[in-house]
Amino acid sequence: MTYKKEEIILQVENVNLKYDRQILRDINFNVHNITRPDMQQGQVISLIGRSGIGKTQLFKILAGLLQPDTGGVKIDSDLHPVKAGEVGVVPQNYILFNHRSILDNLKLGLRGSSEKRSDKEKEDLLNEYAEKFALKEHLKKYPMQLSGGQRQRVSILQQILTGNRFILLDEPFSGLDPVIKDKVLELLVTISTLNELNTLVIISHDIENSMAISDTAFILANQEGKEGATITETIDLMQLGLCWDPEIKKNKAFQDLVAQMKFRM
Amino acid sequence: MNFFKSLFTPFARVSNRNYTFLIIIDCAIALLLWQVFAAGGLIPTPGRIAGSVLRIVSTDDFFDNLFSSLTLTLKGMFYSIIIALVICYLSVVPIFTPVARFIIKCRYLTLTGLIFLFTLLTSNGHNLKMSLLIFGIVPFFVTSLLSIIDAINEQEYELCKTLKMNNWQTLLEVVIIGKLDQVLEVMRQNFAIAWMMITMVEGLNMSEGGLGTLLIKSNKYIDLGTVFAILVLIFAMGVFFDLLLAKLRTWFFPYTKLQIRK
């Protein structure tokens, strides 16, 4: 498995967040641009933690929607501080505009794109993606008429159309049946390979599914005697030879790693 | 048997046909009880009221009075909703927030105490009625509309940010366009208040006529048959507008049908 870790494209430095108690403490991690010969290889990162640990707050900080008490998040190769709108967000409940059809929801995503396109180009792009995401027959429907899995696809596609290279997904496997989960995994892998700089950050408590498509996993947990969650472990799945394999879940070493992670959390 | 059981079970679903059947049965029982207990008493019986309704409807000036009341109500509603919408949309701009919050509290003000002030401020009877109507309705509109804005999910605003919308675009998308269907619902709910107030304000200036004027005149002569007949007509018109506005909402905003529990 040949790969190279290039420049840092996402940097989280000394992030602390406190409300009535410490929620997040000294969060530090970097995401590198990963390159592989003869292919476009984006990045898939997992932030794994138990429910109620502060994952959603970290999610909002990464998206630029919430300002931490100290520290910050920098993105892109110039490492500028993240601003809301520079990072796509797919929340757990796949929020969409219920008063707009699926097509109109997607058009809003496209409207946010900085790339100039003619109407014909926009239509072609929408049709191309709708086909890829199996949404073509649902374009005239309203969000309330779609299933959870379909809404999730619309939500992801809406964010992709904005042209953002970073997409955060909050609990993307929650509430989905096993067959749909596998389809979501496939879809996320496809998105990560659409562009060299596409970076998916999955925030989840589902260790197995998150790690199955990730190149790096960060464990968010509490340390004994200290208040607030922090990154307690970094797992480099590339180094372990446990990534970019569609059959990874059947791999014994991967299964052992998942079991260990579950035990440690 | 299951049907009867479902009638007494919380959240049980009843078909449209059965629901219509239930309404007819309820109405029939109510009318029957009314007929039995009102016979020979002070309150006129349904039969006598029905006779009065037919008599009023066939008089020359009934439709003039009805038209006068309807015009005043619809004009009042139109101006009120425009004023209320402007106040509510601006309420998300901090400098206007206290104004909007104050207007909500104005619904505790009684109109009776303000009639003299409005008489001084307006040039004729029509304007007096209109201004009282607007002053009476706007606080209720603002209260309902602001509660809708307050209930907007924070994630909708966040979605706008992630789609690179600025604050004004967010206001347009989430608050104005996103809640337009609920404006019609607020209109529907508050039409009842406007329709109720019309009889009161029409009593202040009777030169233009109206159902309120008819009602006050009939009350004066203790013509209870006519009073109840007018009330029935007012009630029927209210129910008609209620249905019309509900229908308009689903015509203009078909997605609302998906959000309503049937």
Short mmCIF file of C-alpha atoms in Angstrom, two decimals:
data_model
loop_
_atom_site.label_atom_id
_atom_site.label_comp_id
_atom_site.label_asym_id
_atom_site.label_seq_id
_atom_site.Cartn_x
_atom_site.Cartn_y
_atom_site.Cartn_z
CA MET A 1 0.00 0.00 0.00
CA THR A 2 1.88 3.06 -1.24
CA TYR A 3 0.84 6.42 0.08
CA LYS A 4 2.35 9.70 1.17
CA LYS A 5 1.35 12.14 3.85
CA GLU A 6 1.66 15.58 2.32
CA GLU A 7 0.91 18.99 3.81
CA ILE A 8 -1.44 19.60 6.75
CA ILE A 9 -4.90 20.59 5.51
CA LEU A 10 -6.78 20.69 8.81
CA GLN A 11 -5.27 21.69 12.10
CA VAL A 12 -7.00 21.66 15.46
CA GLU A 13 -4.97 23.43 18.11
CA ASN A 14 -5.54 23.67 21.87
CA VAL A 15 -9.34 23.67 21.61
CA ASN A 16 -11.06 24.10 24.96
CA LEU A 17 -14.75 24.54 25.55
CA LYS A 18 -16.44 25.17 28.84
CA TYR A 19 -20.08 25.78 29.73
CA ASP A 20 -21.07 25.13 33.34
CA ARG A 21 -18.35 22.44 33.26
CA GLN A 22 -15.40 21.63 31.01
CA ILE A 23 -16.72 19.96 27.84
CA LEU A 24 -13.61 19.75 25.64
CA ARG A 25 -10.04 19.96 26.89
CA ASP A 26 -6.84 20.55 24.92
CA ILE A 27 -8.01 19.04 21.65
CA ASN A 28 -5.09 18.82 19.24
CA PHE A 29 -4.83 16.93 15.98
CA ASN A 30 -3.79 17.38 12.37
CA VAL A 31 -5.13 15.98 9.13
CA HIS A 32 -2.70 15.58 6.25
CA ASN A 33 -3.35 15.47 2.56
CA ILE A 34 -2.88 11.82 1.62
CA THR A 35 -1.67 11.00 -1.86
CA ARG A 36 -1.58 7.66 -3.62
CA PRO A 37 -0.06 6.99 -7.02
CA ASP A 38 -2.39 6.97 -10.04
CA MET A 39 -5.53 7.88 -8.15
CA GLN A 40 -7.41 10.69 -6.46
CA GLN A 41 -7.35 9.81 -2.81
CA GLY A 42 -9.20 12.06 -0.42
CA GLN A 43 -9.10 11.78 3.36
CA VAL A 44 -11.55 10.09 5.70
CA ILE A 45 -11.11 10.82 9.39
CA SER A 46 -13.09 9.38 12.26
CA LEU A 47 -13.64 11.08 15.58
CA ILE A 48 -14.93 8.33 17.79
CA GLY A 49 -16.39 8.83 21.21
CA ARG A 50 -19.17 7.70 23.48
CA SER A 51 -22.55 9.43 23.52
CA GLY A 52 -22.62 12.68 25.48
CA ILE A 53 -18.85 13.12 25.42
CA GLY A 54 -18.97 16.42 23.50
CA LYS A 55 -18.73 15.16 19.91
CA THR A 56 -21.45 17.49 18.64
CA GLN A 57 -19.75 20.52 20.21
CA LEU A 58 -16.47 19.55 18.56
CA PHE A 59 -18.42 19.06 15.33
CA LYS A 60 -19.74 22.62 15.53
CA ILE A 61 -16.29 24.00 16.33
CA LEU A 62 -14.80 22.18 13.31
CA ALA A 63 -17.57 23.63 11.14
CA GLY A 64 -16.91 27.17 12.36
CA LEU A 65 -20.41 27.32 13.84
CA LEU A 66 -19.19 27.54 17.43
CA GLN A 67 -16.25 29.49 18.80
CA PRO A 68 -14.17 27.59 21.38
CA ASP A 69 -13.02 29.33 24.56
CA THR A 70 -9.41 28.91 23.52
CA GLY A 71 -7.60 27.56 20.50
CA GLY A 72 -9.03 27.16 17.05
CA VAL A 73 -9.36 25.27 13.82
CA LYS A 74 -7.38 26.05 10.66
CA ILE A 75 -8.07 24.61 7.23
CA ASP A 76 -6.68 24.35 3.69
CA SER A 77 -3.03 24.40 2.72
CA ASP A 78 -2.69 28.03 3.86
CA LEU A 79 -4.10 27.02 7.27
CA HIS A 80 -6.44 29.95 7.70
CA PRO A 81 -8.96 29.98 10.57
CA VAL A 82 -12.14 28.17 9.59
CA LYS A 83 -15.25 30.25 8.90
CA ALA A 84 -18.85 29.01 8.81
CA GLY A 85 -19.64 28.01 5.25
CA GLU A 86 -16.17 26.71 4.44
CA VAL A 87 -16.95 23.29 5.86
CA GLY A 88 -19.96 21.26 4.80
CA VAL A 89 -22.10 19.86 7.55
CA VAL A 90 -24.38 16.83 7.50
CA PRO A 91 -26.13 16.78 10.88
CA GLN A 92 -27.45 13.66 12.50
CA ASN A 93 -31.07 14.42 11.64
CA TYR A 94 -30.23 15.39 8.03
CA ILE A 95 -31.82 18.81 8.28
CA LEU A 96 -33.16 20.15 4.97
CA PHE A 97 -35.53 22.93 3.98
CA ASN A 98 -38.91 21.23 4.25
CA HIS A 99 -40.60 23.97 2.22
CA ARG A 100 -38.46 23.24 -0.84
CA SER A 101 -38.44 20.26 -3.15
CA ILE A 102 -35.32 18.07 -3.26
CA LEU A 103 -34.29 19.73 -6.52
CA ASP A 104 -34.62 23.20 -4.97
CA ASN A 105 -32.70 22.09 -1.87
CA LEU A 106 -29.88 20.90 -4.11
CA LYS A 107 -29.98 24.11 -6.14
CA LEU A 108 -29.42 26.06 -2.91
CA GLY A 109 -26.25 24.02 -2.41
CA LEU A 110 -25.14 24.86 -5.92
CA ARG A 111 -25.94 28.54 -5.37
CA GLY A 112 -23.37 28.55 -2.57
CA SER A 113 -20.65 27.29 -4.90
CA SER A 114 -17.93 29.76 -5.78
CA GLU A 115 -17.51 28.19 -9.23
CA LYS A 116 -19.22 30.11 -12.04
CA ARG A 117 -21.43 27.84 -14.14
CA SER A 118 -24.01 28.43 -16.84
CA ASP A 119 -27.59 27.26 -16.22
CA LYS A 120 -27.01 24.33 -18.57
CA GLU A 121 -23.85 23.31 -16.71
CA LYS A 122 -25.68 23.54 -13.39
CA GLU A 123 -28.51 21.37 -14.66
CA ASP A 124 -26.08 18.80 -16.07
CA LEU A 125 -24.15 18.71 -12.80
CA LEU A 126 -27.32 18.28 -10.76
CA ASN A 127 -28.51 15.47 -13.00
CA GLU A 128 -25.13 13.76 -12.90
CA TYR A 129 -24.99 13.82 -9.10
CA ALA A 130 -28.67 12.93 -8.69
CA GLU A 131 -27.95 9.83 -10.77
CA LYS A 132 -24.83 8.97 -8.74
CA PHE A 133 -26.67 9.40 -5.45
CA ALA A 134 -29.75 7.48 -6.63
CA LEU A 135 -31.95 10.54 -6.18
CA LYS A 136 -33.10 11.13 -9.74
CA GLU A 137 -36.64 9.87 -9.17
CA HIS A 138 -37.02 11.89 -5.97
CA LEU A 139 -36.10 15.35 -7.24
CA LYS A 140 -39.68 16.62 -7.32
CA LYS A 141 -40.53 15.30 -3.86
CA TYR A 142 -40.33 17.18 -0.58
CA PRO A 143 -37.92 16.11 2.20
CA MET A 144 -40.78 14.83 4.34
CA GLN A 145 -41.57 12.30 1.62
CA LEU A 146 -38.14 10.68 1.77
CA SER A 147 -36.76 7.98 4.04
CA GLY A 148 -33.92 8.69 6.48
CA GLY A 149 -31.33 7.20 4.13
CA GLN A 150 -32.58 9.23 1.17
CA ARG A 151 -32.60 12.45 3.20
CA GLN A 152 -29.05 11.72 4.28
CA ARG A 153 -27.97 11.40 0.64
CA VAL A 154 -29.68 14.69 -0.22
CA SER A 155 -28.00 16.37 2.74
CA ILE A 156 -24.56 15.06 1.73
CA LEU A 157 -25.07 15.99 -1.92
CA GLN A 158 -26.29 19.48 -0.98
CA GLN A 159 -23.01 20.05 0.85
CA ILE A 160 -20.91 18.59 -1.96
CA LEU A 161 -22.56 20.95 -4.45
CA THR A 162 -21.39 23.96 -2.43
CA GLY A 163 -17.90 23.01 -3.56
CA ASN A 164 -16.62 22.54 -0.02
CA ARG A 165 -13.76 20.08 0.20
CA PHE A 166 -14.34 19.42 3.91
CA ILE A 167 -17.51 17.65 4.92
CA LEU A 168 -18.40 16.80 8.50
CA LEU A 169 -20.87 14.02 9.15
CA ASP A 170 -22.47 13.73 12.57
CA GLU A 171 -23.38 10.12 13.38
CA PRO A 172 -23.95 9.15 9.73
CA PHE A 173 -24.75 5.50 10.58
CA SER A 174 -27.19 6.14 13.35
CA GLY A 175 -30.71 4.82 12.80
CA LEU A 176 -29.91 3.10 9.50
CA ASP A 177 -30.47 -0.59 8.81
CA PRO A 178 -27.39 -2.76 7.99
CA VAL A 179 -28.01 -2.80 4.21
CA ILE A 180 -28.35 0.99 4.05
CA LYS A 181 -25.29 1.37 6.28
CA ASP A 182 -23.21 -0.55 3.73
CA LYS A 183 -24.56 1.69 0.96
CA VAL A 184 -23.66 4.79 2.97
CA LEU A 185 -20.15 3.42 3.48
CA GLU A 186 -19.81 2.89 -0.28
CA LEU A 187 -21.13 6.38 -0.95
CA LEU A 188 -18.70 8.00 1.47
CA VAL A 189 -15.77 6.14 -0.10
CA THR A 190 -16.93 7.34 -3.53
CA ILE A 191 -17.11 10.95 -2.30
CA SER A 192 -13.65 10.73 -0.78
CA THR A 193 -12.22 9.71 -4.15
CA LEU A 194 -14.04 12.34 -6.22
CA ASN A 195 -11.31 14.86 -5.50
CA GLU A 196 -7.78 14.67 -4.10
CA LEU A 197 -8.63 17.27 -1.43
CA ASN A 198 -12.02 15.95 -0.38
CA THR A 199 -11.88 15.36 3.36
CA LEU A 200 -14.63 13.64 5.26
CA VAL A 201 -14.70 13.91 9.02
CA ILE A 202 -17.01 11.32 10.56
CA ILE A 203 -18.08 11.92 14.12
CA SER A 204 -19.57 8.77 15.50
CA HIS A 205 -19.83 6.24 18.30
CA ASP A 206 -20.04 3.43 15.72
CA ILE A 207 -16.43 2.23 15.86
CA GLU A 208 -16.62 -0.55 13.28
CA ASN A 209 -18.32 1.33 10.47
CA SER A 210 -16.39 4.55 11.03
CA MET A 211 -13.01 2.83 11.04
CA ALA A 212 -13.91 0.65 8.04
CA ILE A 213 -13.59 3.60 5.68
CA SER A 214 -11.18 5.84 7.59
CA ASP A 215 -7.48 6.36 7.10
CA THR A 216 -7.08 7.84 10.57
CA ALA A 217 -9.21 7.57 13.71
CA PHE A 218 -9.07 9.83 16.74
CA ILE A 219 -10.54 8.66 20.00
CA LEU A 220 -12.33 11.31 22.02
CA ALA A 221 -12.62 10.29 25.66
CA ASN A 222 -12.27 11.45 29.24
CA GLN A 223 -9.06 10.89 31.15
CA GLU A 224 -9.18 9.82 34.74
CA GLY A 225 -9.18 12.70 37.19
CA LYS A 226 -9.49 15.33 34.49
CA GLU A 227 -12.65 17.09 33.40
CA GLY A 228 -13.53 17.43 29.74
CA ALA A 229 -13.01 15.12 26.77
CA THR A 230 -9.78 15.10 24.83
CA ILE A 231 -8.09 13.07 22.10
CA THR A 232 -6.75 10.07 23.98
CA GLU A 233 -5.55 8.02 21.05
CA THR A 234 -4.72 8.34 17.36
CA ILE A 235 -4.96 5.27 15.18
CA ASP A 236 -3.14 5.48 11.88
CA LEU A 237 -5.00 2.86 9.86
CA MET A 238 -2.75 3.45 6.83
CA GLN A 239 0.31 2.53 8.83
CA LEU A 240 -1.45 -0.56 10.13
CA GLY A 241 -2.40 -1.53 6.58
CA LEU A 242 -6.07 -1.49 7.54
CA CYS A 243 -7.61 1.00 5.17
CA TRP A 244 -8.88 1.41 1.59
CA ASP A 245 -10.02 -2.21 1.57
CA PRO A 246 -13.72 -2.78 0.75
CA GLU A 247 -13.58 -6.12 2.59
CA ILE A 248 -11.86 -4.70 5.67
CA LYS A 249 -14.64 -5.71 8.05
CA LYS A 250 -13.79 -9.38 7.36
CA ASN A 251 -10.11 -8.80 8.16
CA LYS A 252 -9.10 -10.48 11.46
CA ALA A 253 -6.64 -7.74 12.43
CA PHE A 254 -9.31 -5.10 11.84
CA GLN A 255 -11.85 -7.04 13.90
CA ASP A 256 -9.33 -7.35 16.75
CA LEU A 257 -8.61 -3.64 16.59
CA VAL A 258 -12.32 -2.79 16.74
CA ALA A 259 -12.75 -5.15 19.71
CA GLN A 260 -9.83 -3.50 21.51
CA MET A 261 -11.22 -0.06 20.83
CA LYS A 262 -14.63 -1.02 22.19
CA PHE A 263 -12.97 -2.37 25.33
CA ARG A 264 -10.84 0.75 25.82
CA MET A 265 -13.73 3.14 25.40
CA MET B 1 -67.63 -2.78 17.48
CA ASN B 2 -64.06 -1.71 16.73
CA PHE B 3 -65.38 1.58 15.39
CA PHE B 4 -67.15 2.39 18.67
CA LYS B 5 -64.08 1.34 20.65
CA SER B 6 -61.87 3.61 18.53
CA LEU B 7 -64.12 6.59 19.34
CA PHE B 8 -63.04 6.39 22.96
CA THR B 9 -59.35 5.53 22.38
CA PRO B 10 -56.73 8.31 22.44
CA PHE B 11 -54.97 8.89 19.08
CA ALA B 12 -57.21 6.35 17.35
CA ARG B 13 -57.57 7.04 13.63
CA VAL B 14 -61.05 7.56 12.25
CA SER B 15 -61.75 7.55 8.50
CA ASN B 16 -63.00 10.72 6.80
CA ARG B 17 -66.39 9.07 6.20
CA ASN B 18 -66.79 8.11 9.84
CA TYR B 19 -65.58 11.53 10.96
CA THR B 20 -68.25 13.24 8.82
CA PHE B 21 -70.80 10.82 10.24
CA LEU B 22 -69.68 11.78 13.77
CA ILE B 23 -70.09 15.49 13.05
CA ILE B 24 -73.62 14.95 11.70
CA ILE B 25 -74.60 12.87 14.74
CA ASP B 26 -73.13 15.47 17.16
CA CYS B 27 -74.96 18.31 15.41
CA ALA B 28 -78.23 16.41 15.39
CA ILE B 29 -77.97 15.66 19.13
CA ALA B 30 -77.08 19.30 19.92
CA LEU B 31 -80.02 20.60 17.89
CA LEU B 32 -82.39 18.11 19.44
CA LEU B 33 -81.32 19.03 22.99
CA TRP B 34 -81.58 22.71 22.10
CA GLN B 35 -85.09 22.22 20.69
CA VAL B 36 -86.23 20.26 23.77
CA PHE B 37 -84.76 22.52 26.45
CA ALA B 38 -85.42 25.86 24.72
CA ALA B 39 -89.06 25.18 23.94
CA GLY B 40 -91.19 27.74 25.80
CA GLY B 41 -88.12 29.39 27.35
CA LEU B 42 -86.22 32.61 26.73
CA ILE B 43 -83.77 31.20 24.20
CA PRO B 44 -85.36 30.78 20.77
CA THR B 45 -85.60 27.27 19.39
CA PRO B 46 -83.54 26.19 16.33
CA GLY B 47 -86.70 26.16 14.26
CA ARG B 48 -87.48 29.79 15.16
CA ILE B 49 -83.87 30.83 14.48
CA ALA B 50 -83.94 29.09 11.09
CA GLY B 51 -87.07 31.07 10.26
CA SER B 52 -85.35 34.31 11.31
CA VAL B 53 -82.30 33.46 9.22
CA LEU B 54 -84.46 33.06 6.12
CA ARG B 55 -86.27 36.31 6.88
CA ILE B 56 -83.01 38.29 7.41
CA VAL B 57 -81.36 36.87 4.31
CA SER B 58 -84.34 37.88 2.18
CA THR B 59 -84.34 41.52 3.42
CA ASP B 60 -83.02 44.18 1.01
CA ASP B 61 -80.23 45.48 3.19
CA PHE B 62 -78.82 42.15 4.44
CA PHE B 63 -76.22 41.75 1.71
CA ASP B 64 -75.24 45.44 2.03
CA ASN B 65 -74.61 44.88 5.74
CA LEU B 66 -72.77 41.62 5.12
CA PHE B 67 -70.65 43.26 2.41
CA SER B 68 -69.88 46.18 4.72
CA SER B 69 -68.71 43.86 7.53
CA LEU B 70 -66.71 41.65 5.18
CA THR B 71 -64.98 44.59 3.49
CA LEU B 72 -64.05 46.10 6.81
CA THR B 73 -62.76 42.77 8.18
CA LEU B 74 -60.76 41.88 5.08
CA LYS B 75 -59.27 45.37 4.83
CA GLY B 76 -58.43 45.28 8.53
CA MET B 77 -56.91 41.81 8.19
CA PHE B 78 -54.87 42.88 5.17
CA TYR B 79 -53.36 45.95 6.84
CA SER B 80 -52.87 44.08 10.12
CA ILE B 81 -50.99 41.19 8.55
CA ILE B 82 -48.74 43.55 6.59
CA ILE B 83 -47.92 45.56 9.73
CA ALA B 84 -47.48 42.39 11.83
CA LEU B 85 -45.23 40.74 9.23
CA VAL B 86 -42.98 43.78 8.97
CA ILE B 87 -42.70 43.95 12.78
CA CYS B 88 -41.99 40.21 13.08
CA TYR B 89 -39.46 40.01 10.27
CA LEU B 90 -37.65 43.01 11.70
CA SER B 91 -37.76 41.49 15.19
CA VAL B 92 -34.70 39.38 14.33
CA VAL B 93 -32.76 42.64 13.90
CA PRO B 94 -31.71 43.49 17.48
CA ILE B 95 -32.69 47.17 17.31
CA PHE B 96 -36.32 46.24 16.54
CA THR B 97 -36.60 43.31 18.98
CA PRO B 98 -37.86 45.34 21.99
CA VAL B 99 -40.56 46.98 19.83
CA ALA B 100 -41.88 43.61 18.72
CA ARG B 101 -41.81 42.26 22.28
CA PHE B 102 -43.68 45.36 23.51
CA ILE B 103 -46.39 44.96 20.85
CA ILE B 104 -47.08 41.44 22.13
CA LYS B 105 -47.86 42.90 25.55
CA CYS B 106 -50.30 45.37 23.96
CA ARG B 107 -52.87 42.59 23.65
CA TYR B 108 -53.61 43.17 27.33
CA LEU B 109 -54.77 46.73 26.55
CA THR B 110 -58.52 47.09 26.37
CA LEU B 111 -59.84 48.87 23.30
CA THR B 112 -62.70 50.46 25.22
CA GLY B 113 -60.29 52.72 27.08
CA LEU B 114 -58.68 53.85 23.85
CA ILE B 115 -61.78 54.72 21.85
CA PHE B 116 -61.64 58.39 22.84
CA LEU B 117 -57.99 58.68 21.81
CA PHE B 118 -58.65 56.99 18.47
CA THR B 119 -61.69 59.23 17.89
CA LEU B 120 -59.45 62.27 18.26
CA LEU B 121 -56.78 60.80 15.98
CA THR B 122 -59.05 59.72 13.14
CA SER B 123 -61.00 61.88 10.72
CA ASN B 124 -64.20 59.82 10.27
CA GLY B 125 -66.12 56.80 11.49
CA HIS B 126 -64.69 54.42 8.93
CA ASN B 127 -61.11 55.28 9.86
CA LEU B 128 -61.97 54.98 13.55
CA LYS B 129 -63.32 51.46 13.02
CA MET B 130 -60.37 50.49 10.85
CA SER B 131 -57.76 51.81 13.26
CA LEU B 132 -59.41 50.12 16.24
CA LEU B 133 -59.62 46.87 14.31
CA ILE B 134 -55.95 47.03 13.32
CA PHE B 135 -54.86 48.02 16.80
CA GLY B 136 -56.87 45.12 18.18
CA ILE B 137 -55.62 42.48 15.75
CA VAL B 138 -51.93 43.35 15.30
CA PRO B 139 -50.78 42.30 18.82
CA PHE B 140 -52.42 38.89 18.36
CA PHE B 141 -50.86 38.45 14.91
CA VAL B 142 -47.45 39.47 16.22
CA THR B 143 -47.77 37.07 19.18
CA SER B 144 -48.56 34.12 16.92
CA LEU B 145 -45.94 35.00 14.30
CA LEU B 146 -43.20 35.56 16.86
CA SER B 147 -43.91 32.22 18.50
CA ILE B 148 -43.39 30.62 15.08
CA ILE B 149 -40.09 32.46 14.62
CA ASP B 150 -38.98 31.54 18.15
CA ALA B 151 -39.71 27.88 17.45
CA ILE B 152 -37.44 27.71 14.39
CA ASN B 153 -34.85 24.98 14.80
CA GLU B 154 -31.37 26.42 15.32
CA GLN B 155 -30.10 23.88 12.79
CA GLU B 156 -32.01 25.61 10.00
CA TYR B 157 -29.94 28.76 10.59
CA GLU B 158 -26.79 26.64 10.74
CA LEU B 159 -27.71 24.97 7.47
CA CYS B 160 -27.92 28.40 5.85
CA LYS B 161 -24.46 29.24 7.15
CA THR B 162 -23.00 26.03 5.75
CA LEU B 163 -24.64 26.88 2.40
CA LYS B 164 -22.75 30.18 2.49
CA MET B 165 -25.79 32.41 2.91
CA ASN B 166 -25.36 35.77 4.61
CA ASN B 167 -27.64 36.88 7.46
CA TRP B 168 -30.16 38.62 5.16
CA GLN B 169 -30.36 35.59 2.88
CA THR B 170 -30.87 33.44 5.98
CA LEU B 171 -33.72 35.70 7.10
CA LEU B 172 -35.31 35.41 3.66
CA GLU B 173 -34.90 31.64 3.38
CA VAL B 174 -35.69 30.47 6.90
CA VAL B 175 -37.99 33.09 8.36
CA ILE B 176 -39.77 34.66 5.37
CA ILE B 177 -40.06 31.94 2.70
CA GLY B 178 -39.73 29.02 5.10
CA LYS B 179 -42.60 30.08 7.32
CA LEU B 180 -44.91 31.62 4.69
CA ASP B 181 -47.32 28.70 4.98
CA GLN B 182 -47.63 29.33 8.69
CA VAL B 183 -48.55 32.97 8.05
CA LEU B 184 -51.73 31.66 6.40
CA GLU B 185 -52.35 29.45 9.42
CA VAL B 186 -51.91 32.45 11.72
CA MET B 187 -54.32 34.41 9.52
CA ARG B 188 -56.81 31.59 9.80
CA GLN B 189 -56.55 31.44 13.57
CA ASN B 190 -56.73 35.20 13.99
CA PHE B 191 -59.51 35.74 11.49
CA ALA B 192 -61.77 34.59 14.29
CA ILE B 193 -60.51 37.46 16.48
CA ALA B 194 -61.03 39.99 13.67
CA TRP B 195 -64.49 38.62 12.92
CA MET B 196 -65.37 38.75 16.60
CA MET B 197 -64.12 42.34 16.93
CA ILE B 198 -66.01 43.53 13.88
CA THR B 199 -69.33 43.43 15.71
CA MET B 200 -67.83 45.54 18.49
CA VAL B 201 -66.28 48.25 16.31
CA GLU B 202 -69.34 48.43 14.07
CA GLY B 203 -71.32 49.38 17.14
CA LEU B 204 -69.18 52.49 17.53
CA ASN B 205 -70.18 53.94 14.18
CA MET B 206 -73.41 52.68 12.73
CA SER B 207 -73.59 54.91 9.66
CA GLU B 208 -71.95 52.29 7.43
CA GLY B 209 -74.16 49.47 8.65
CA GLY B 210 -72.78 45.96 9.00
CA LEU B 211 -73.70 42.80 10.85
CA GLY B 212 -72.53 44.35 14.11
CA THR B 213 -74.98 47.23 13.66
CA LEU B 214 -77.80 44.79 12.92
CA LEU B 215 -76.90 42.82 16.02
CA ILE B 216 -76.85 45.86 18.31
CA LYS B 217 -80.20 47.13 16.97
CA SER B 218 -81.83 43.72 17.46
CA ASN B 219 -80.40 43.45 20.97
CA LYS B 220 -81.85 46.86 21.80
CA TYR B 221 -85.38 45.63 21.01
CA ILE B 222 -84.71 42.25 22.67
CA ASP B 223 -85.48 40.55 19.35
CA LEU B 224 -83.69 37.37 20.35
CA GLY B 225 -84.80 35.41 17.30
CA THR B 226 -83.04 37.93 15.06
CA VAL B 227 -80.04 38.19 17.41
CA PHE B 228 -79.50 34.42 17.28
CA ALA B 229 -80.11 34.37 13.54
CA ILE B 230 -77.39 36.99 13.03
CA LEU B 231 -75.09 35.03 15.33
CA VAL B 232 -75.71 31.91 13.26
CA LEU B 233 -74.86 33.83 10.08
CA ILE B 234 -71.71 35.29 11.66
CA PHE B 235 -70.75 31.81 12.83
CA ALA B 236 -71.39 30.30 9.40
CA MET B 237 -69.29 32.98 7.68
CA GLY B 238 -66.49 32.38 10.17
CA VAL B 239 -66.54 28.64 9.54
CA PHE B 240 -66.55 29.29 5.79
CA PHE B 241 -63.46 31.52 6.00
CA ASP B 242 -61.78 29.03 8.30
CA LEU B 243 -62.20 26.31 5.70
CA LEU B 244 -61.23 28.63 2.85
CA LEU B 245 -57.97 29.71 4.49
CA ALA B 246 -57.13 26.11 5.41
CA LYS B 247 -57.72 25.10 1.80
CA LEU B 248 -55.67 28.02 0.47
CA ARG B 249 -52.79 26.92 2.66
CA THR B 250 -52.68 23.45 1.13
CA TRP B 251 -53.15 24.86 -2.40
CA PHE B 252 -50.32 27.36 -2.13
CA PHE B 253 -48.06 25.22 0.02
CA PRO B 254 -48.71 21.56 -0.82
CA TYR B 255 -45.91 20.35 1.49
CA THR B 256 -47.97 21.40 4.53
CA LYS B 257 -50.21 18.38 3.92
CA LEU B 258 -47.22 16.17 4.73
CA GLN B 259 -46.74 17.75 8.15
CA ILE B 260 -50.31 17.52 9.42
CA ARG B 261 -51.43 14.46 11.36
CA LYS B 262 -54.52 13.11 9.67
#
